[in-house]
């Protein structure tokens, strides 16, 4: 295992795994710390849910993941967080980075959330989201991790006792050797975590090369691509050409959608124009009606002939009406658990290709199916790959978070898997 990764949330883990596969690394995503080591991999991404929990808990979970990755032979460790550096003033990026550095006995690392392809660029330490500073973007109003300062040196310094420095764009633009010189200069000044500027994929490649020997890298998913490209250029990825290949899966196909984002609403609309779809009614669920059994009976009559969609997806005003009646938390959990029950029933009925829309919904489905390891396959749309849950039976899963995917995503995904 060349790279052992610790991700602070589930869809972020998939995002990184997808990038590593694109760079030529055979990659498995583990949901929590796994109980066995996957075979034939270049990278393992352990998905935690540690972004907004108490710093001490985030540190403990990250150290447990680190121990497992080191015991499984990981040569380098990667701590993955969001490309908008989502964190609270208490952490958890700073405390986890500090703890990992100490456990690895390393005196220097970087911090770089840049993901230029998605509009996240870093210049002179300031993070941009598209054309605006992070602090002017929608992230300033995030319910859990509002980001009100775009200067990441300052943001990270507030979360750590270590001194935070900056590798400016002028060094990055000159390539890996110049970046490494700057690393050395910062260390002489006692600055042991370096925010690194990056505005293009070429910058990510240079950063990847400059970091190839660091025991610990902390970043968004972008630097992962740089590291993979560097390993590939140096001939360390013998299977790069087939890194995204998945074994063929035989069986029926279905889609489950619990996301209410604008993109998902469009995707459900597009599918419903001409294809079979069943609406899961939250109020019927709350009234104790046997919605799951009805959904499964409806599916069984159709799914042998063609793929079916089961959805709770609704427009914002309908969601608000349901939340006003049931409470947002209760409604969410009720629907997630119903959709997870439907997923389990579908697999019992022979479904082996399953598309799931919604981050939380995906979490609930994966848990209900008892999935612990996902081998990452080819990309369907940016950030969303097909994956294979390698259990018995093997199931192909496409887990799509909220706003990802084109309007014909469901049909496109099923066509791609064949
Ligand atoms: P996304 O990735 O778009 O955020 P999630 O699955 O993470 O999607 O979150 C969507 C949440 O909304 C889930 O908790 C889901 O159960 C809930 N939900 C789905 N449909 C409805 C609905 N019609 N009314 C209220 N809540 C809903």
Coordinates of N, CA, C and O and ligand atoms in Angstrom, one line a residue, residues 258-261 282 312-314 319 322-323 331-332 335-336 358-361 401-402, ligand 1:
X258 N -32.9 9.8 -1.9 CA -33.3 10.5 -0.7 C -32.8 11.9 -0.6 O -33.0 12.6 0.4
X259 N -32.1 12.3 -1.7 CA -31.6 13.7 -1.7 C -32.6 14.6 -2.2 O -33.4 14.2 -3.1
X260 N -32.7 15.8 -1.6 CA -33.7 16.8 -2.1 C -33.0 18.0 -2.7 O -33.6 19.1 -2.8
X261 N -31.8 17.8 -3.1 CA -31.0 18.9 -3.7 C -31.6 19.2 -5.1 O -32.3 18.4 -5.7
X282 N -43.4 10.5 3.0 CA -43.0 10.7 4.4 C -44.1 10.7 5.4 O -44.0 10.1 6.5
X312 N -37.8 9.6 -2.3 CA -38.5 10.5 -1.4 C -38.2 11.9 -1.8 O -38.7 12.8 -1.2
X313 N -37.3 12.1 -2.7 CA -36.9 13.4 -3.2 C -38.1 14.3 -3.5 O -39.1 13.9 -4.1
X314 N -38.0 15.5 -2.9 CA -39.1 16.5 -3.1 C -38.6 17.8 -3.3 O -37.4 18.1 -2.9
X319 N -40.6 19.7 1.2 CA -39.7 19.3 2.3 C -40.0 20.1 3.6 O -40.2 19.5 4.7
X322 N -43.2 18.9 5.2 CA -43.0 17.6 5.9 C -42.2 17.9 7.2 O -42.6 17.4 8.3
X323 N -41.2 18.8 7.1 CA -40.4 19.1 8.3 C -41.2 19.8 9.4 O -41.0 19.6 10.6
X331 N -38.0 13.5 10.5 CA -38.4 13.2 9.1 C -37.2 12.5 8.4 O -37.3 11.5 7.7
X332 N -36.0 13.1 8.5 CA -34.8 12.6 7.9 C -34.5 11.2 8.2 O -34.3 10.3 7.4
X335 N -37.1 8.6 6.9 CA -37.0 8.4 5.5 C -35.7 7.6 5.2 O -35.8 6.6 4.4
X336 N -34.6 8.0 5.8 CA -33.4 7.2 5.6 C -33.6 5.8 5.9 O -33.1 4.9 5.2
X358 N -27.9 10.9 -2.5 CA -28.0 11.6 -1.1 C -26.8 11.1 -0.3 O -26.6 9.8 -0.2
X359 N -26.1 12.0 0.3 CA -25.0 11.6 1.2 C -25.4 10.8 2.4 O -24.9 9.7 2.7
X360 N -26.4 11.4 3.2 CA -26.8 10.7 4.4 C -27.6 9.4 4.0 O -27.5 8.4 4.6
X361 N -28.3 9.5 2.9 CA -29.1 8.4 2.4 C -28.1 7.2 2.1 O -28.3 6.1 2.4
X401 N -23.7 12.1 -3.9 CA -24.1 13.1 -2.9 C -24.8 14.3 -3.6 O -24.6 14.5 -4.8
X402 N -25.7 14.9 -2.9 CA -26.6 16.0 -3.3 C -26.4 16.5 -4.7 O -27.0 16.0 -5.7
Ligands
LIG1 P1 -27.9 15.4 0.1 O1 -26.7 14.7 -0.3 O2 -28.6 16.0 -1.1 O3 -27.7 16.4 1.2 P2 -28.9 13.5 2.0 O4 -29.4 12.1 1.8 O5 -27.6 13.7 2.7 O6 -28.9 14.3 0.6 O7 -29.9 14.3 2.9 C1 -31.3 14.4 2.5 C2 -32.1 14.3 3.8 O8 -33.4 14.7 3.5 C3 -32.1 12.9 4.3 O9 -32.1 12.9 5.7 C4 -33.5 12.4 3.8 O10 -34.0 11.4 4.6 C5 -34.3 13.7 4.0 N1 -35.5 13.7 3.1 C6 -35.6 13.0 1.9 N2 -36.8 13.3 1.3 C7 -37.5 14.1 2.2 C8 -38.8 14.7 2.2 N3 -39.6 14.5 1.2 N4 -39.1 15.5 3.2 C9 -38.2 15.7 4.2 N5 -37.0 15.2 4.3 C10 -36.6 14.4 3.3

